[in-house]
């Protein structure tokens, strides 16, 4: 079979294949010099690489579209899983802890999202169903009624899903959020997770929490502040909730960022929050620029005193690793702080150069000491 394959830029090649879609995909990636391409029919249907060409309905001379589908990676305690959104999934690492997904490989297409717990993974498929693998310590045979799933979250030992009707279903270690107890988890808009607890934002802006009480599962002492909440971020043992008025509310283990009282006055006009395992960093609007406010464990990013002068020039973006933060500055520089073994490359200067190649936005970096 011979078909035409086109990129969004209009670049087109003529390709041949005889057996599976995978042959066309490999030929397209070689011809265009790009990896991780996804092939779409004229009707926008994504083709599974393992499907026989005879079963796709393609005819000789048809035209397919190829779109770049950069892979994403999720981590469990001893394994990794990599998937392309609306594509397939592979895993590696400790086979018992999620590094082997061969037993469910046929169910892992197309995958929308993957979440890792300490000892396994759960994948949200594009059809709204969930597939689990690895030693999660609980039964992974999910009820047949679990469908139309819109969101999937995980703690270290539990999972929670949110369906189209706003209902939450959770499973796993009950202490870490696998059992919501007496909570009526309905009318939920979105979910968030910490290391051992879940938080649910309801459609009215209120918040429900469950799991480890001292790890964010008990928000009773700040419940009166949790109104008109728009977004929640979780560290290993705490949560931070952003309200519609730009104010931030925190709770959970103080050593993991659950107490922001000493920086509360500075937490105004919050736009975004990044996390490490034990700290938070908020990007706050200030005029035409933005400033950073951090709290939590000082060694893991909760203290910006050593880089405060550099951050004062204006910050564009912040992100966190397990124990350090990186901020992209307005002038293109990058500033890091936190644990030196977890991404804090103090003393290095970075500059980013943006490029566009075949319709794909990418960047290169220059590093000097």
Coordinates of C-alpha atoms in Angstrom, one line a residue:
X1 CA 0.0 0.0 0.0
X2 CA 1.2 3.5 -0.9
X3 CA -0.1 6.6 0.9
X4 CA 0.8 10.3 1.3
X5 CA 1.8 11.5 4.7
X6 CA 1.8 15.3 5.5
X7 CA 3.1 17.4 8.4
X8 CA 1.0 20.5 9.6
X9 CA 3.6 22.6 7.8
X10 CA 2.5 21.1 4.5
X11 CA 5.6 19.0 3.8
X12 CA 4.5 15.7 2.3
X13 CA 6.1 12.4 1.5
X14 CA 4.9 9.3 -0.4
X15 CA 5.4 6.1 1.7
X16 CA 4.8 2.4 1.2
X17 CA 4.0 -0.3 3.7
X18 CA 2.7 -3.9 3.5
X19 CA 1.6 -5.1 6.9
X20 CA 1.2 -2.9 9.9
X21 CA 0.7 0.8 10.6
X22 CA 4.0 0.7 12.5
X23 CA 5.8 0.4 9.2
X24 CA 4.2 3.6 7.9
X25 CA 5.0 5.3 11.2
X26 CA 8.7 4.3 11.1
X27 CA 9.0 5.3 7.5
X28 CA 7.4 8.7 8.2
X29 CA 9.7 9.4 11.2
X30 CA 12.7 8.5 9.0
X31 CA 11.6 10.6 6.1
X32 CA 10.8 13.7 8.2
X33 CA 13.7 13.2 10.6
X34 CA 11.3 13.3 13.6
X35 CA 10.5 10.8 16.3
X36 CA 7.2 10.2 18.1
X37 CA 4.9 11.0 15.2
X38 CA 1.2 10.0 15.4
X39 CA -0.6 9.2 12.2
X40 CA -4.2 10.4 11.7
X41 CA -6.7 9.6 9.0
X42 CA -8.6 12.2 7.1
X43 CA -11.4 11.9 9.7
X44 CA -8.9 12.6 12.5
X45 CA -8.8 9.0 13.8
X46 CA -5.5 8.1 15.4
X47 CA -4.0 4.9 14.0
X48 CA -2.6 2.3 16.4
X49 CA 0.9 1.2 15.2
X50 CA 0.1 -2.4 16.0
X51 CA -3.0 -2.4 13.8
X52 CA -2.9 -4.4 10.5
X53 CA -3.2 -2.1 7.5
X54 CA -6.0 -4.3 6.2
X55 CA -8.0 -3.5 9.3
X56 CA -7.6 0.3 9.1
X57 CA -9.9 0.9 6.1
X58 CA -7.0 2.7 4.3
X59 CA -6.9 2.5 0.5
X60 CA -4.0 2.9 -1.9
X61 CA -3.4 6.6 -2.5
X62 CA -5.1 7.9 0.7
X63 CA -3.5 10.8 2.6
X64 CA -2.6 10.7 6.3
X65 CA -1.6 13.5 8.6
X66 CA 1.5 13.2 10.9
X67 CA 1.6 15.2 14.1
X68 CA 4.4 15.4 16.6
X69 CA 3.5 13.7 19.8
X70 CA 6.3 14.4 22.4
X71 CA 6.4 11.6 25.0
X72 CA 5.7 12.1 28.6
X73 CA 7.1 10.2 31.6
X74 CA 5.7 9.2 34.9
X75 CA 7.6 7.7 37.8
X76 CA 6.7 5.1 40.4
X77 CA 9.0 4.2 43.3
X78 CA 11.1 1.8 41.2
X79 CA 10.0 2.2 37.6
X80 CA 9.1 4.6 34.8
X81 CA 6.3 4.7 32.3
X82 CA 6.5 6.7 29.1
X83 CA 3.5 7.4 26.8
X84 CA 2.5 9.7 24.0
X85 CA -0.9 11.4 24.6
X86 CA -3.5 9.5 22.6
X87 CA -0.7 7.0 21.8
X88 CA 0.8 3.9 23.3
X89 CA 2.7 3.3 26.6
X90 CA 5.8 1.4 27.6
X91 CA 7.4 0.8 31.1
X92 CA 10.7 -0.2 32.5
X93 CA 12.3 -0.7 35.9
X94 CA 11.4 -3.2 38.6
X95 CA 8.8 -5.5 36.9
X96 CA 6.9 -6.1 40.2
X97 CA 6.7 -2.3 40.9
X98 CA 5.3 -1.3 37.5
X99 CA 8.3 -1.8 35.2
X100 CA 6.5 -4.4 33.2
X101 CA 3.2 -3.6 31.5
X102 CA 3.2 -6.5 29.1
X103 CA 0.2 -8.1 30.8
X104 CA -2.0 -5.1 30.0
X105 CA -0.3 -3.9 26.8
X106 CA -3.3 -4.4 24.7
X107 CA -5.3 -2.1 26.9
X108 CA -2.8 0.7 26.8
X109 CA -4.0 2.3 23.6
X110 CA -4.7 5.1 23.3
X111 CA -3.4 6.5 26.6
X112 CA -4.4 10.0 27.8
X113 CA -2.5 10.2 31.1
X114 CA -0.4 8.0 33.4
X115 CA 0.0 8.4 37.2
X116 CA 2.5 6.5 39.3
X117 CA 2.2 5.4 42.9
X118 CA 5.1 4.0 45.0
X119 CA 4.7 0.5 43.5
X120 CA 2.8 0.7 40.3
X121 CA 0.9 2.8 37.7
X122 CA -2.6 3.6 36.5
X123 CA -3.3 4.8 33.0
X124 CA -6.3 6.9 32.0
X125 CA -7.3 5.8 28.4
X126 CA -8.9 8.1 25.9
X127 CA -12.1 6.0 26.1
X128 CA -12.5 7.1 29.8
X129 CA -11.5 3.8 31.3
X130 CA -8.5 3.1 33.6
X131 CA -5.9 0.3 33.5
X132 CA -3.6 -0.5 36.4
X133 CA -0.4 -2.6 36.6
X134 CA 2.3 -3.2 39.2
X135 CA 2.2 -4.2 42.8
X136 CA 0.0 -1.5 44.2
X137 CA -0.8 -3.6 47.3
X138 CA -4.5 -3.8 46.5
X139 CA -6.8 -5.4 43.9
X140 CA -6.3 -3.7 40.6
X141 CA -9.5 -5.2 39.1
X142 CA -11.6 -2.0 38.9
X143 CA -15.4 -2.1 38.8
X144 CA -17.0 -2.2 35.4
X145 CA -19.0 0.8 36.3
X146 CA -15.8 2.9 36.4
X147 CA -16.0 4.8 33.1
X148 CA -16.3 8.3 31.6
X149 CA -13.2 9.2 33.7
X150 CA -12.0 12.7 33.2
X151 CA -9.1 12.9 35.7
X152 CA -6.8 10.5 37.5
X153 CA -4.6 11.3 40.5
X154 CA -2.3 9.3 42.8
X155 CA -0.7 9.4 46.2
X156 CA 2.2 7.1 47.2
X157 CA -0.1 4.2 47.7
X158 CA -3.6 5.0 46.4
X159 CA -5.4 6.4 43.3
X160 CA -8.5 8.5 42.8
X161 CA -10.6 9.1 39.6
X162 CA -13.1 11.8 38.7
X163 CA -15.8 11.0 36.2
X164 CA -17.8 13.2 33.9
X165 CA -20.7 13.4 36.4
X166 CA -18.4 14.8 39.1
X167 CA -18.2 11.5 41.1
X168 CA -15.0 10.3 42.8
X169 CA -13.8 6.7 43.1
X170 CA -10.7 5.9 45.0
X171 CA -8.8 2.7 45.8
X172 CA -5.5 1.6 47.5
X173 CA -4.1 2.0 51.0
X174 CA -6.9 3.5 53.0
X175 CA -4.5 5.5 55.2
X176 CA -3.1 7.2 52.1
X177 CA -6.4 8.2 50.5
X178 CA -7.7 4.8 49.2
X179 CA -10.8 5.2 51.3
X180 CA -12.7 8.5 51.5
X181 CA -14.7 7.3 54.5
X182 CA -17.9 9.2 55.1
X183 CA -17.3 11.9 52.5
X184 CA -19.9 12.3 49.8
X185 CA -17.6 12.8 46.9
X186 CA -20.0 14.2 44.3
X187 CA -20.3 17.4 42.5
X188 CA -16.5 17.6 42.3
X189 CA -14.8 19.8 39.7
X190 CA -11.2 18.7 40.0
X191 CA -8.8 16.6 42.1
X192 CA -5.3 17.2 43.6
X193 CA -3.0 14.9 45.5
X194 CA -0.1 15.0 48.0
X195 CA 2.1 12.1 49.1
X196 CA -0.6 10.6 51.3
X197 CA -3.8 12.6 50.8
X198 CA -6.2 13.8 48.2
X199 CA -8.1 17.1 47.9
X200 CA -11.2 17.7 45.8
X201 CA -12.5 21.1 44.6
X202 CA -16.2 21.1 44.4
X203 CA -18.2 23.1 41.8
X204 CA -19.1 25.7 44.5
X205 CA -15.4 26.3 45.3
X206 CA -15.3 24.4 48.6
X207 CA -12.7 21.7 49.3
X208 CA -12.9 18.2 50.6
X209 CA -9.8 16.3 51.8
X210 CA -9.1 12.8 52.9
X211 CA -6.0 10.5 53.6
X212 CA -3.2 11.0 56.1
X213 CA -4.5 13.7 58.5
X214 CA -1.1 15.2 59.2
X215 CA -0.2 15.0 55.5
X216 CA -3.0 17.2 54.2
X217 CA -5.9 14.9 54.7
X218 CA -7.4 17.0 57.4
X219 CA -8.2 20.6 56.4
X220 CA -10.8 21.3 59.1
X221 CA -8.8 24.1 60.7
X222 CA -8.7 26.1 57.4
X223 CA -12.1 25.0 56.0
X224 CA -13.6 28.4 56.6
X225 CA -10.8 29.9 54.3
X226 CA -11.3 27.3 51.6
X227 CA -13.9 29.2 49.6
X228 CA -14.0 30.0 45.9
X229 CA -10.9 27.8 45.4
X230 CA -9.7 27.5 41.8
X231 CA -6.6 25.3 42.0
X232 CA -4.7 23.1 44.5
X233 CA -1.1 22.0 44.5
X234 CA 0.3 19.2 46.7
X235 CA 3.8 18.5 48.1
X236 CA 4.8 15.3 49.8
X237 CA 2.8 16.2 52.9
X238 CA 0.8 19.4 52.4
X239 CA -1.5 21.4 50.1
X240 CA -1.7 24.9 48.9
X241 CA -5.0 26.2 47.5
X242 CA -5.4 29.3 45.3
X243 CA -8.7 31.2 45.7
X244 CA -10.3 33.4 43.1
X245 CA -9.2 36.6 45.0
X246 CA -5.5 35.5 44.5
X247 CA -5.0 34.5 48.1
X248 CA -3.3 31.2 49.0
X249 CA -4.4 28.9 51.8
X250 CA -2.0 26.1 53.1
X251 CA -2.4 23.1 55.4
X252 CA -0.7 19.9 56.3
X253 CA 2.8 19.0 57.6
X254 CA 4.8 22.2 58.4
X255 CA 8.0 20.5 57.3
X256 CA 6.5 20.0 53.9
X257 CA 5.1 23.5 53.4
X258 CA 1.8 23.2 55.3
X259 CA 2.4 26.5 57.2
X260 CA 2.9 29.7 55.1
X261 CA 2.0 32.1 57.9
X262 CA 5.4 33.7 58.0
X263 CA 5.1 34.7 54.3
X264 CA 1.3 35.2 54.2
X265 CA 1.6 39.0 53.8
X266 CA 3.7 38.5 50.6
X267 CA 1.3 35.9 49.1
X268 CA -0.7 38.4 47.1
X269 CA -1.9 38.1 43.5
X270 CA -0.7 34.5 43.2
X271 CA -0.6 33.3 39.6
X272 CA 1.0 29.9 39.9
X273 CA 2.6 27.6 42.5
X274 CA 5.4 25.1 42.0
X275 CA 6.4 22.3 44.5
X276 CA 9.2 20.1 45.7
X277 CA 8.6 17.3 48.1
X278 CA 9.0 19.6 51.0
X279 CA 8.4 23.2 49.9
X280 CA 6.3 25.5 47.8
X281 CA 7.2 28.5 45.6
X282 CA 4.5 30.9 44.4
X283 CA 4.8 33.2 41.4
X284 CA 3.1 36.4 42.4
X285 CA 2.1 39.3 40.1
X286 CA 3.9 42.6 40.7
X287 CA 3.3 45.2 38.0
X288 CA 4.5 44.0 34.6
X289 CA 6.8 41.4 36.2
X290 CA 6.4 38.7 38.8
X291 CA 8.1 37.8 42.1
X292 CA 8.7 34.5 43.9
X293 CA 7.6 33.7 47.5
X294 CA 8.8 30.4 48.9
X295 CA 8.1 28.5 52.1
X296 CA 8.5 25.0 53.6
X297 CA 11.7 23.1 54.3
X298 CA 14.6 25.6 53.7
X299 CA 17.0 22.9 52.4
X300 CA 14.5 21.7 49.8
X301 CA 13.6 25.1 48.3
X302 CA 11.7 26.8 51.1
X303 CA 14.3 29.6 51.4
X304 CA 15.2 32.0 48.6
X305 CA 17.5 34.2 50.6
X306 CA 20.7 33.2 48.6
X307 CA 19.1 34.1 45.3
X308 CA 16.7 36.8 46.3
X309 CA 18.6 39.5 44.5
X310 CA 18.7 37.6 41.2
X311 CA 15.0 36.8 41.4
X312 CA 14.1 40.5 41.9
X313 CA 14.7 41.2 38.2
X314 CA 11.5 39.6 37.2
X315 CA 10.5 35.9 36.9
X316 CA 8.7 34.3 33.9
X317 CA 8.2 30.7 35.1
X318 CA 9.0 28.4 38.0
X319 CA 9.2 24.7 38.4
X320 CA 10.3 22.2 41.0
X321 CA 12.1 18.9 41.3
X322 CA 12.0 16.6 44.3
X323 CA 14.2 19.1 46.3
X324 CA 15.0 22.2 44.3
X325 CA 13.4 25.0 42.3
X326 CA 14.3 26.6 39.0
X327 CA 13.0 30.0 37.8
X328 CA 13.2 31.3 34.3
X329 CA 13.8 35.0 34.4
X330 CA 12.4 37.7 32.1
X331 CA 15.9 38.3 30.7
X332 CA 16.2 34.6 29.7
X333 CA 18.4 33.6 32.6
X334 CA 17.7 30.7 35.0
X335 CA 18.1 30.8 38.8
X336 CA 18.1 27.6 41.0
X337 CA 17.8 27.1 44.7
X338 CA 17.2 24.2 47.1
X339 CA 19.1 20.9 47.5
X340 CA 22.4 20.8 45.6
X341 CA 21.9 17.1 44.7
X342 CA 18.4 17.7 43.4
X343 CA 18.8 20.3 40.8
X344 CA 20.3 23.4 42.5
X345 CA 23.2 24.3 40.1
X346 CA 24.3 27.4 42.0
X347 CA 27.0 29.3 40.2
X348 CA 26.0 28.3 36.7
X349 CA 24.5 30.8 34.2
X350 CA 22.0 29.7 31.6
X351 CA 20.7 31.4 28.5
X352 CA 17.9 30.0 26.4
X353 CA 17.6 30.4 22.6
X354 CA 14.2 29.6 21.1
X355 CA 13.8 28.1 17.6
X356 CA 11.0 26.9 15.4
X357 CA 11.7 23.7 13.4
X358 CA 9.1 22.3 11.0
X359 CA 6.3 23.9 13.0
X360 CA 7.6 22.6 16.4
X361 CA 8.7 25.1 19.0
X362 CA 11.9 24.0 20.7
X363 CA 14.9 25.5 22.6
X364 CA 18.6 25.1 23.0
X365 CA 20.7 26.3 25.9
X366 CA 24.1 27.7 26.5
X367 CA 25.8 27.1 29.8
X368 CA 28.8 28.8 31.3
X369 CA 30.3 28.8 34.8

